[in-house]
mmCIF file with all atom_site columns, C-alpha atoms in Angstrom:
data_model
loop_
_atom_site.group_PDB
_atom_site.id
_atom_site.type_symbol
_atom_site.label_atom_id
_atom_site.label_alt_id
_atom_site.label_comp_id
_atom_site.label_asym_id
_atom_site.label_entity_id
_atom_site.label_seq_id
_atom_site.pdbx_PDB_ins_code
_atom_site.Cartn_x
_atom_site.Cartn_y
_atom_site.Cartn_z
_atom_site.occupancy
_atom_site.B_iso_or_equiv
_atom_site.pdbx_formal_charge
_atom_site.auth_seq_id
_atom_site.auth_comp_id
_atom_site.auth_asym_id
_atom_site.auth_atom_id
_atom_site.pdbx_PDB_model_num
ATOM 1   C CA . UNK T 1 1   ? -54.713 22.224 -38.428 1.00 0.00 ? 1496 UNK T CA 1
ATOM 2   C CA . UNK T 1 2   ? -51.743 24.525 -37.802 1.00 0.00 ? 1497 UNK T CA 1
ATOM 3   C CA . UNK T 1 3   ? -52.859 25.216 -34.222 1.00 0.00 ? 1498 UNK T CA 1
ATOM 4   C CA . UNK T 1 4   ? -53.327 21.512 -33.595 1.00 0.00 ? 1499 UNK T CA 1
ATOM 5   C CA . UNK T 1 5   ? -49.805 20.779 -34.910 1.00 0.00 ? 1500 UNK T CA 1
ATOM 6   C CA . UNK T 1 6   ? -48.293 23.447 -32.609 1.00 0.00 ? 1501 UNK T CA 1
ATOM 7   C CA . UNK T 1 7   ? -50.046 21.941 -29.588 1.00 0.00 ? 1502 UNK T CA 1
ATOM 8   C CA . UNK T 1 8   ? -48.987 18.390 -30.513 1.00 0.00 ? 1503 UNK T CA 1
ATOM 9   C CA . UNK T 1 9   ? -45.355 19.470 -31.085 1.00 0.00 ? 1504 UNK T CA 1
ATOM 10  C CA . UNK T 1 10  ? -45.350 21.361 -27.792 1.00 0.00 ? 1505 UNK T CA 1
ATOM 11  C CA . UNK T 1 11  ? -46.577 18.315 -25.887 1.00 0.00 ? 1506 UNK T CA 1
ATOM 12  C CA . UNK T 1 12  ? -44.117 16.065 -27.710 1.00 0.00 ? 1507 UNK T CA 1
ATOM 13  C CA . UNK T 1 13  ? -41.258 18.367 -26.705 1.00 0.00 ? 1508 UNK T CA 1
ATOM 14  C CA . UNK T 1 14  ? -42.385 18.213 -23.055 1.00 0.00 ? 1509 UNK T CA 1
ATOM 15  C CA . UNK T 1 15  ? -42.389 14.418 -23.195 1.00 0.00 ? 1510 UNK T CA 1
ATOM 16  C CA . UNK T 1 16  ? -38.902 14.075 -24.712 1.00 0.00 ? 1511 UNK T CA 1
ATOM 17  C CA . UNK T 1 17  ? -37.257 17.067 -22.960 1.00 0.00 ? 1512 UNK T CA 1
ATOM 18  C CA . UNK T 1 18  ? -39.088 17.387 -19.616 1.00 0.00 ? 1513 UNK T CA 1
ATOM 19  C CA . UNK T 1 19  ? -36.411 19.200 -17.585 1.00 0.00 ? 1514 UNK T CA 1
ATOM 20  C CA . UNK T 1 20  ? -34.870 21.402 -20.223 1.00 0.00 ? 1515 UNK T CA 1
ATOM 21  C CA . UNK T 1 21  ? -35.452 24.527 -18.120 1.00 0.00 ? 1516 UNK T CA 1
ATOM 22  C CA . UNK T 1 22  ? -33.740 23.039 -15.036 1.00 0.00 ? 1517 UNK T CA 1
ATOM 23  C CA . UNK T 1 23  ? -30.093 23.615 -14.243 1.00 0.00 ? 1518 UNK T CA 1
ATOM 24  C CA . UNK T 1 24  ? -27.646 20.937 -15.367 1.00 0.00 ? 1519 UNK T CA 1
ATOM 25  C CA . UNK T 1 25  ? -27.181 19.868 -11.736 1.00 0.00 ? 1520 UNK T CA 1
ATOM 26  C CA . UNK T 1 26  ? -30.886 19.316 -11.109 1.00 0.00 ? 1521 UNK T CA 1
ATOM 27  C CA . UNK T 1 27  ? -31.628 19.348 -7.376  1.00 0.00 ? 1522 UNK T CA 1
ATOM 28  C CA . UNK T 1 28  ? -28.110 18.281 -6.349  1.00 0.00 ? 1523 UNK T CA 1
ATOM 29  C CA . UNK T 1 29  ? -27.249 21.875 -5.461  1.00 0.00 ? 1524 UNK T CA 1
ATOM 30  C CA . UNK T 1 30  ? -30.145 22.340 -3.054  1.00 0.00 ? 1525 UNK T CA 1
ATOM 31  C CA . UNK T 1 31  ? -28.900 24.241 -0.005  1.00 0.00 ? 1526 UNK T CA 1
ATOM 32  C CA . UNK T 1 32  ? -25.751 25.591 -1.675  1.00 0.00 ? 1527 UNK T CA 1
ATOM 33  C CA . UNK T 1 33  ? -26.790 29.155 -0.833  1.00 0.00 ? 1528 UNK T CA 1
ATOM 34  C CA . UNK T 1 34  ? -26.495 28.261 2.879   1.00 0.00 ? 1529 UNK T CA 1
ATOM 35  C CA . UNK T 1 35  ? -22.883 27.056 2.509   1.00 0.00 ? 1530 UNK T CA 1
ATOM 36  C CA . UNK T 1 36  ? -21.245 29.636 0.286   1.00 0.00 ? 1531 UNK T CA 1
ATOM 37  C CA . UNK T 1 37  ? -17.532 29.967 -0.329  1.00 0.00 ? 1532 UNK T CA 1
ATOM 38  C CA . UNK T 1 38  ? -16.175 33.499 -0.389  1.00 0.00 ? 1533 UNK T CA 1
ATOM 39  C CA . UNK T 1 39  ? -14.640 34.736 -3.609  1.00 0.00 ? 1534 UNK T CA 1
ATOM 40  C CA . UNK T 1 40  ? -11.218 35.422 -2.100  1.00 0.00 ? 1535 UNK T CA 1
ATOM 41  C CA . UNK T 1 41  ? -10.725 31.892 -0.718  1.00 0.00 ? 1536 UNK T CA 1
ATOM 42  C CA . UNK T 1 42  ? -7.704  31.522 -3.010  1.00 0.00 ? 1537 UNK T CA 1
ATOM 43  C CA . UNK T 1 43  ? -5.946  34.142 -0.868  1.00 0.00 ? 1538 UNK T CA 1
ATOM 44  C CA . UNK T 1 44  ? -6.678  32.071 2.254   1.00 0.00 ? 1539 UNK T CA 1
ATOM 45  C CA . UNK T 1 45  ? -5.340  28.949 0.575   1.00 0.00 ? 1540 UNK T CA 1
ATOM 46  C CA . UNK T 1 46  ? -2.134  30.767 -0.384  1.00 0.00 ? 1541 UNK T CA 1
ATOM 47  C CA . UNK T 1 47  ? -1.811  31.979 3.213   1.00 0.00 ? 1542 UNK T CA 1
ATOM 48  C CA . UNK T 1 48  ? -2.116  28.394 4.491   1.00 0.00 ? 1543 UNK T CA 1
ATOM 49  C CA . UNK T 1 49  ? 0.704   27.386 2.116   1.00 0.00 ? 1544 UNK T CA 1
ATOM 50  C CA . UNK T 1 50  ? 2.934   30.437 2.629   1.00 0.00 ? 1545 UNK T CA 1
ATOM 51  C CA . UNK T 1 51  ? 5.801   28.430 4.142   1.00 0.00 ? 1546 UNK T CA 1
ATOM 52  C CA . UNK T 1 52  ? 5.424   25.517 1.729   1.00 0.00 ? 1547 UNK T CA 1
ATOM 53  C CA . UNK T 1 53  ? 7.346   24.622 -1.403  1.00 0.00 ? 1548 UNK T CA 1
ATOM 54  C CA . UNK T 1 54  ? 4.441   25.705 -3.588  1.00 0.00 ? 1549 UNK T CA 1
ATOM 55  C CA . UNK T 1 55  ? 4.974   27.944 -6.621  1.00 0.00 ? 1550 UNK T CA 1
ATOM 56  C CA . UNK T 1 56  ? 1.452   28.262 -7.939  1.00 0.00 ? 1551 UNK T CA 1
ATOM 57  C CA . UNK T 1 57  ? -2.060  27.911 -6.548  1.00 0.00 ? 1552 UNK T CA 1
ATOM 58  C CA . UNK T 1 58  ? -5.287  28.019 -8.530  1.00 0.00 ? 1553 UNK T CA 1
ATOM 59  C CA . UNK T 1 59  ? -8.846  27.454 -7.362  1.00 0.00 ? 1554 UNK T CA 1
ATOM 60  C CA . UNK T 1 60  ? -12.087 26.670 -9.175  1.00 0.00 ? 1555 UNK T CA 1
ATOM 61  C CA . UNK T 1 61  ? -15.591 25.959 -7.942  1.00 0.00 ? 1556 UNK T CA 1
ATOM 62  C CA . UNK T 1 62  ? -17.809 23.841 -10.169 1.00 0.00 ? 1557 UNK T CA 1
ATOM 63  C CA . UNK T 1 63  ? -21.185 23.003 -8.645  1.00 0.00 ? 1558 UNK T CA 1
ATOM 64  C CA . UNK T 1 64  ? -20.392 21.121 -5.424  1.00 0.00 ? 1559 UNK T CA 1
ATOM 65  C CA . UNK T 1 65  ? -16.787 20.358 -6.398  1.00 0.00 ? 1560 UNK T CA 1
ATOM 66  C CA . UNK T 1 66  ? -13.883 22.501 -5.256  1.00 0.00 ? 1561 UNK T CA 1
ATOM 67  C CA . UNK T 1 67  ? -10.802 22.039 -7.430  1.00 0.00 ? 1562 UNK T CA 1
ATOM 68  C CA . UNK T 1 68  ? -7.430  23.269 -6.200  1.00 0.00 ? 1563 UNK T CA 1
ATOM 69  C CA . UNK T 1 69  ? -4.307  22.961 -8.328  1.00 0.00 ? 1564 UNK T CA 1
ATOM 70  C CA . UNK T 1 70  ? -0.893  23.257 -6.720  1.00 0.00 ? 1565 UNK T CA 1
ATOM 71  C CA . UNK T 1 71  ? 2.466   23.358 -8.465  1.00 0.00 ? 1566 UNK T CA 1
ATOM 72  C CA . UNK T 1 72  ? 5.320   22.393 -6.133  1.00 0.00 ? 1567 UNK T CA 1
ATOM 73  C CA . UNK T 1 73  ? 9.050   22.941 -6.477  1.00 0.00 ? 1568 UNK T CA 1
ATOM 74  C CA . UNK T 1 74  ? 11.397  20.147 -7.462  1.00 0.00 ? 1569 UNK T CA 1
ATOM 75  C CA . UNK T 1 75  ? 12.559  19.848 -3.827  1.00 0.00 ? 1570 UNK T CA 1
ATOM 76  C CA . UNK T 1 76  ? 9.107   18.778 -2.624  1.00 0.00 ? 1571 UNK T CA 1
ATOM 77  C CA . UNK T 1 77  ? 8.534   15.112 -1.879  1.00 0.00 ? 1572 UNK T CA 1
ATOM 78  C CA . UNK T 1 78  ? 5.232   13.253 -2.107  1.00 0.00 ? 1573 UNK T CA 1
ATOM 79  C CA . UNK T 1 79  ? 4.590   13.106 1.655   1.00 0.00 ? 1574 UNK T CA 1
ATOM 80  C CA . UNK T 1 80  ? 5.106   16.861 1.932   1.00 0.00 ? 1575 UNK T CA 1
ATOM 81  C CA . UNK T 1 81  ? 2.758   17.446 -0.974  1.00 0.00 ? 1576 UNK T CA 1
ATOM 82  C CA . UNK T 1 82  ? 0.063   15.339 0.664   1.00 0.00 ? 1577 UNK T CA 1
ATOM 83  C CA . UNK T 1 83  ? 0.422   17.480 3.783   1.00 0.00 ? 1578 UNK T CA 1
ATOM 84  C CA . UNK T 1 84  ? -0.159  20.547 1.595   1.00 0.00 ? 1579 UNK T CA 1
ATOM 85  C CA . UNK T 1 85  ? -3.497  19.028 0.627   1.00 0.00 ? 1580 UNK T CA 1
ATOM 86  C CA . UNK T 1 86  ? -4.501  18.925 4.285   1.00 0.00 ? 1581 UNK T CA 1
ATOM 87  C CA . UNK T 1 87  ? -3.390  22.543 4.671   1.00 0.00 ? 1582 UNK T CA 1
ATOM 88  C CA . UNK T 1 88  ? -5.638  23.485 1.765   1.00 0.00 ? 1583 UNK T CA 1
ATOM 89  C CA . UNK T 1 89  ? -8.601  21.953 3.583   1.00 0.00 ? 1584 UNK T CA 1
ATOM 90  C CA . UNK T 1 90  ? -7.806  24.069 6.660   1.00 0.00 ? 1585 UNK T CA 1
ATOM 91  C CA . UNK T 1 91  ? -8.797  27.165 4.660   1.00 0.00 ? 1586 UNK T CA 1
ATOM 92  C CA . UNK T 1 92  ? -12.403 25.905 4.552   1.00 0.00 ? 1587 UNK T CA 1
ATOM 93  C CA . UNK T 1 93  ? -14.965 25.760 7.338   1.00 0.00 ? 1588 UNK T CA 1
ATOM 94  C CA . UNK T 1 94  ? -16.330 22.528 8.781   1.00 0.00 ? 1589 UNK T CA 1
ATOM 95  C CA . UNK T 1 95  ? -19.679 23.187 7.096   1.00 0.00 ? 1590 UNK T CA 1
ATOM 96  C CA . UNK T 1 96  ? -18.010 23.697 3.728   1.00 0.00 ? 1591 UNK T CA 1
ATOM 97  C CA . UNK T 1 97  ? -16.017 20.476 4.085   1.00 0.00 ? 1592 UNK T CA 1
ATOM 98  C CA . UNK T 1 98  ? -19.245 18.640 4.949   1.00 0.00 ? 1593 UNK T CA 1
ATOM 99  C CA . UNK T 1 99  ? -21.089 19.992 1.879   1.00 0.00 ? 1594 UNK T CA 1
ATOM 100 C CA . UNK T 1 100 ? -18.520 20.221 -0.936  1.00 0.00 ? 1595 UNK T CA 1
ATOM 101 C CA . UNK T 1 101 ? -16.332 17.579 -2.582  1.00 0.00 ? 1596 UNK T CA 1
ATOM 102 C CA . UNK T 1 102 ? -12.662 18.513 -2.929  1.00 0.00 ? 1597 UNK T CA 1
ATOM 103 C CA . UNK T 1 103 ? -10.151 17.605 -5.619  1.00 0.00 ? 1598 UNK T CA 1
ATOM 104 C CA . UNK T 1 104 ? -6.549  18.629 -5.097  1.00 0.00 ? 1599 UNK T CA 1
ATOM 105 C CA . UNK T 1 105 ? -4.215  18.269 -8.070  1.00 0.00 ? 1600 UNK T CA 1
ATOM 106 C CA . UNK T 1 106 ? -0.527  18.510 -7.234  1.00 0.00 ? 1601 UNK T CA 1
ATOM 107 C CA . UNK T 1 107 ? 2.069   18.673 -9.977  1.00 0.00 ? 1602 UNK T CA 1
ATOM 108 C CA . UNK T 1 108 ? 5.750   19.510 -10.040 1.00 0.00 ? 1603 UNK T CA 1
ATOM 109 C CA . UNK T 1 109 ? 7.257   22.498 -11.842 1.00 0.00 ? 1604 UNK T CA 1
ATOM 110 C CA . UNK T 1 110 ? 9.461   20.059 -13.769 1.00 0.00 ? 1605 UNK T CA 1
ATOM 111 C CA . UNK T 1 111 ? 8.683   16.569 -14.999 1.00 0.00 ? 1606 UNK T CA 1
ATOM 112 C CA . UNK T 1 112 ? 8.852   14.075 -12.163 1.00 0.00 ? 1607 UNK T CA 1
ATOM 113 C CA . UNK T 1 113 ? 8.243   10.369 -11.654 1.00 0.00 ? 1608 UNK T CA 1
ATOM 114 C CA . UNK T 1 114 ? 6.439   11.091 -8.350  1.00 0.00 ? 1609 UNK T CA 1
ATOM 115 C CA . UNK T 1 115 ? 4.042   13.742 -9.631  1.00 0.00 ? 1610 UNK T CA 1
ATOM 116 C CA . UNK T 1 116 ? 1.274   14.471 -10.482 1.00 0.00 ? 1611 UNK T CA 1
ATOM 117 C CA . UNK T 1 117 ? -0.800  13.176 -7.594  1.00 0.00 ? 1612 UNK T CA 1
ATOM 118 C CA . UNK T 1 118 ? -4.479  13.778 -6.967  1.00 0.00 ? 1613 UNK T CA 1
ATOM 119 C CA . UNK T 1 119 ? -6.270  13.953 -3.634  1.00 0.00 ? 1614 UNK T CA 1
ATOM 120 C CA . UNK T 1 120 ? -10.026 13.610 -3.348  1.00 0.00 ? 1615 UNK T CA 1
ATOM 121 C CA . UNK T 1 121 ? -12.308 14.247 -0.388  1.00 0.00 ? 1616 UNK T CA 1
ATOM 122 C CA . UNK T 1 122 ? -15.969 13.297 -0.584  1.00 0.00 ? 1617 UNK T CA 1
ATOM 123 C CA . UNK T 1 123 ? -18.270 15.480 1.503   1.00 0.00 ? 1618 UNK T CA 1
ATOM 124 C CA . UNK T 1 124 ? -19.174 12.480 3.707   1.00 0.00 ? 1619 UNK T CA 1
ATOM 125 C CA . UNK T 1 125 ? -15.529 11.598 4.423   1.00 0.00 ? 1620 UNK T CA 1
ATOM 126 C CA . UNK T 1 126 ? -13.124 13.210 6.873   1.00 0.00 ? 1621 UNK T CA 1
ATOM 127 C CA . UNK T 1 127 ? -9.807  12.836 5.037   1.00 0.00 ? 1622 UNK T CA 1
ATOM 128 C CA . UNK T 1 128 ? -8.314  13.048 1.584   1.00 0.00 ? 1623 UNK T CA 1
ATOM 129 C CA . UNK T 1 129 ? -7.791  9.905  -0.473  1.00 0.00 ? 1624 UNK T CA 1
ATOM 130 C CA . UNK T 1 130 ? -4.696  10.029 -2.697  1.00 0.00 ? 1625 UNK T CA 1
ATOM 131 C CA . UNK T 1 131 ? -3.724  8.374  -5.932  1.00 0.00 ? 1626 UNK T CA 1
ATOM 132 C CA . UNK T 1 132 ? -1.191  5.567  -5.736  1.00 0.00 ? 1627 UNK T CA 1
ATOM 133 C CA . UNK T 1 133 ? 2.277   6.661  -4.696  1.00 0.00 ? 1628 UNK T CA 1
ATOM 134 C CA . UNK T 1 134 ? 4.573   6.667  -7.714  1.00 0.00 ? 1629 UNK T CA 1
ATOM 135 C CA . UNK T 1 135 ? 7.902   6.370  -5.933  1.00 0.00 ? 1630 UNK T CA 1
#
């Protein structure tokens, strides 16, 4: 009876939790090992923005999404900040831009009516799409 209960519970678990052993992304990350991003990409991003009005840069990779956070000085205007987003993308290869989705969060070092803004680039698109201009 005990052995029968163990078998029945095991089968029941497989029915209700079939992919428990799979990664949380399932098969959405297939091929990611062919399009890797080097660990020191944050240095390349900072180099692209060396002449910009950017105080802080942080980078995070989560699955197929690359998140970059920029903090700009109070002198920066929205159009300049959007150009910084394009400079961030220049740090990545064409293959990386075609595989990964990008989110670029730009905030100001002090509270501003124009910031924060968020740029998003889907892997199938060529350019960033920005949140509504707040000016």
